[in-house]
Amino acid sequence: MGKVTIATPPAMQITSEITIEKIAQRAGVGKPTIYRRWKTKADVVLEAYAARAALRGAPTLPSDDAFADLQDFLERLFTVTNHPTNNRAVRCFIAESQYDADFRAKFYDVFLSKRRAAVMEIMAHGQKLGQIRADFDPDVAADAVLALCNSAATTLPRRKNAEADAAMKWVELFLLGTRKR
């Protein structure tokens, strides 16, 4: 991680709580240095968030149960997304994406595409194992999980085991539509 992304506070909002001036001051650089690399404050924050997320490590390797893998993935995704610091950032990214097409593309590339690829891998693995119908399109599952990610960030209740409960319920729905008959 570069000194600007390290200097970007993890618990910020893309609103007035954090400024380019504060990031520059913490990084020991001038504002022009930041603006040469990043177009907006949201861009800096997204890169800092992605750099921190990359340090958490890769997801577990597929097992012999694609539905257990999906439930594990969703539970971890919901848990990370529901953490107060991450939740604030993700909600801001979603909001920023509604108004800035360039940022929306970056948000997809940096954040959503990796989650989408992981789900597609789980679904394809389930098809190879014969647990998921061969005619089921992994793209459909990936799109559904992206919608779940956005929904979890904005609506998942703040209660004990909410993430595990939500993951289990979504996997039960996937079982109905994807299980080999």
Coordinates of C-alpha atoms in Angstrom, one line a residue:
M1 CA 0.0 0.0 0.0
G2 CA 1.2 3.5 -0.8
K3 CA 1.5 6.2 1.8
V4 CA -1.7 7.9 0.6
T5 CA -3.8 4.8 0.9
I6 CA -2.2 4.1 4.3
A7 CA -3.0 7.7 5.3
T8 CA -6.7 7.4 4.3
P9 CA -8.7 6.6 7.4
P10 CA -10.5 3.3 7.2
A11 CA -13.6 4.6 9.0
M12 CA -14.4 7.5 6.7
Q13 CA -17.4 8.5 4.8
I14 CA -17.1 10.0 1.3
T15 CA -18.9 13.0 2.7
S16 CA -17.4 15.9 4.7
E17 CA -15.9 13.6 7.4
I18 CA -12.7 13.1 5.4
T19 CA -11.1 15.5 3.0
I20 CA -8.3 15.4 0.5
E21 CA -6.5 18.0 2.7
K22 CA -6.6 15.6 5.7
I23 CA -5.4 12.7 3.6
A24 CA -2.6 14.7 2.1
Q25 CA -1.6 16.0 5.5
R26 CA -1.5 12.5 7.0
A27 CA 0.4 11.1 4.0
G28 CA 2.9 14.0 4.1
V29 CA 2.2 15.0 0.5
G30 CA 0.5 17.9 -1.2
K31 CA -3.0 17.9 -2.6
P32 CA -1.7 18.1 -6.2
T33 CA 0.1 14.8 -5.6
I34 CA -3.2 13.2 -4.7
Y35 CA -5.1 14.8 -7.6
R36 CA -2.5 13.6 -10.1
R37 CA -3.4 10.0 -9.3
W38 CA -7.0 10.2 -8.1
K39 CA -9.9 12.2 -9.7
T40 CA -12.1 12.3 -6.6
K41 CA -12.1 11.7 -2.9
A42 CA -14.2 8.6 -3.5
D43 CA -11.4 7.2 -5.8
V44 CA -8.8 7.6 -3.0
V45 CA -11.1 6.0 -0.4
L46 CA -12.0 3.0 -2.8
E47 CA -8.3 2.3 -3.5
A48 CA -7.5 2.4 0.3
Y49 CA -10.4 0.1 1.0
A50 CA -9.4 -2.3 -1.7
A51 CA -5.8 -2.3 -0.5
R52 CA -6.9 -3.1 3.1
A53 CA -9.2 -5.8 1.8
A54 CA -6.4 -7.4 -0.2
L55 CA -4.4 -7.8 3.0
R56 CA -7.2 -10.0 4.5
G57 CA -6.2 -12.9 2.3
A58 CA -7.9 -15.0 -0.3
P59 CA -11.1 -17.0 0.2
T60 CA -10.8 -20.7 1.0
L61 CA -10.4 -23.2 -1.7
P62 CA -13.5 -25.1 -3.0
S63 CA -14.5 -28.2 -1.0
D64 CA -16.6 -31.1 -2.1
D65 CA -19.8 -29.3 -1.2
A66 CA -20.5 -26.2 -3.4
F67 CA -23.5 -25.2 -1.3
A68 CA -21.4 -25.2 1.9
D69 CA -18.8 -23.1 0.0
L70 CA -21.4 -20.7 -1.1
Q71 CA -22.8 -20.4 2.4
D72 CA -19.3 -19.8 3.8
F73 CA -18.6 -17.2 1.1
L74 CA -21.9 -15.4 1.8
E75 CA -21.5 -15.5 5.5
R76 CA -18.0 -14.0 5.3
L77 CA -19.1 -11.4 2.7
F78 CA -22.1 -10.4 4.9
T79 CA -19.9 -10.3 8.0
V80 CA -17.3 -8.1 6.4
T81 CA -19.9 -5.9 4.7
N82 CA -21.9 -5.6 8.0
H83 CA -18.9 -4.4 10.1
P84 CA -19.6 -0.8 10.9
T85 CA -16.5 0.6 9.3
N86 CA -16.9 -1.4 6.1
N87 CA -20.6 -0.9 6.0
R88 CA -20.2 2.9 6.0
A89 CA -17.7 2.7 3.2
V90 CA -19.6 0.3 1.1
R91 CA -22.9 2.3 1.4
C92 CA -20.9 5.4 0.3
F93 CA -19.5 3.5 -2.6
I94 CA -22.9 2.4 -3.7
A95 CA -24.3 6.0 -3.4
E96 CA -21.3 7.4 -5.3
S97 CA -21.8 4.8 -8.0
Q98 CA -25.4 6.1 -8.6
Y99 CA -24.1 9.5 -9.7
D100 CA -20.6 9.0 -11.2
A101 CA -20.3 6.6 -14.1
D102 CA -16.5 6.6 -13.9
F103 CA -16.6 5.7 -10.2
R104 CA -19.2 3.0 -10.8
A105 CA -16.8 1.3 -13.3
K106 CA -13.9 1.5 -10.7
F107 CA -16.2 0.2 -8.0
Y108 CA -17.1 -2.7 -10.2
D109 CA -13.5 -3.5 -11.1
V110 CA -12.0 -3.0 -7.6
F111 CA -14.8 -4.4 -5.5
L112 CA -17.7 -6.2 -7.2
S113 CA -15.9 -8.1 -9.9
K114 CA -13.9 -10.1 -7.4
R115 CA -16.9 -11.2 -5.6
R116 CA -18.7 -12.0 -8.8
A117 CA -15.7 -14.1 -10.0
A118 CA -15.7 -16.0 -6.6
V119 CA -19.4 -16.9 -7.0
M120 CA -18.9 -18.0 -10.6
E121 CA -16.0 -20.2 -9.5
I122 CA -18.2 -21.8 -6.7
M123 CA -21.1 -22.4 -9.1
A124 CA -18.8 -23.9 -11.9
H125 CA -17.2 -26.1 -9.3
G126 CA -20.6 -27.3 -8.1
Q127 CA -21.5 -28.1 -11.7
K128 CA -18.3 -30.1 -12.1
L129 CA -19.2 -32.0 -8.9
G130 CA -22.7 -32.7 -10.3
Q131 CA -24.3 -30.8 -7.4
I132 CA -25.6 -28.0 -9.6
R133 CA -27.6 -28.4 -12.8
A134 CA -25.4 -28.2 -15.9
D135 CA -27.9 -25.8 -17.5
F136 CA -27.7 -23.3 -14.6
D137 CA -25.9 -20.2 -15.7
P138 CA -23.2 -19.2 -13.1
D139 CA -23.6 -15.6 -14.3
V140 CA -27.1 -15.5 -12.9
A141 CA -25.8 -16.6 -9.4
A142 CA -23.0 -14.0 -9.6
D143 CA -25.5 -11.2 -10.5
A144 CA -27.7 -12.3 -7.6
V145 CA -24.8 -12.2 -5.2
L146 CA -23.9 -8.7 -6.3
A147 CA -27.5 -7.7 -5.5
L148 CA -27.2 -9.5 -2.1
C149 CA -24.0 -7.6 -1.4
N150 CA -25.6 -4.3 -2.0
S151 CA -28.7 -5.3 0.0
A152 CA -26.6 -6.6 2.9
A153 CA -24.7 -3.4 3.0
T154 CA -27.9 -1.3 3.3
T155 CA -30.5 -3.5 5.0
L156 CA -29.0 -6.4 7.0
P157 CA -30.2 -6.1 10.6
R158 CA -27.6 -5.4 13.2
R159 CA -28.2 -8.4 15.4
K160 CA -26.2 -11.5 16.5
N161 CA -25.9 -14.1 13.8
A162 CA -27.7 -12.0 11.2
E163 CA -25.0 -12.7 8.7
A164 CA -25.1 -16.5 9.2
D165 CA -28.9 -16.5 9.1
A166 CA -29.0 -14.5 5.9
A167 CA -26.4 -16.7 4.2
M168 CA -28.2 -19.8 5.2
K169 CA -31.5 -18.5 3.8
W170 CA -30.0 -17.4 0.5
V171 CA -28.2 -20.8 0.1
E172 CA -31.6 -22.5 0.7
L173 CA -33.1 -20.4 -2.1
F174 CA -30.1 -21.3 -4.4
L175 CA -30.7 -25.0 -3.6
L176 CA -34.2 -24.8 -4.9
G177 CA -33.2 -23.3 -8.3
T178 CA -29.8 -24.8 -8.9
R179 CA -29.7 -28.3 -7.4
K180 CA -29.3 -31.1 -9.9
R181 CA -32.6 -32.9 -10.2

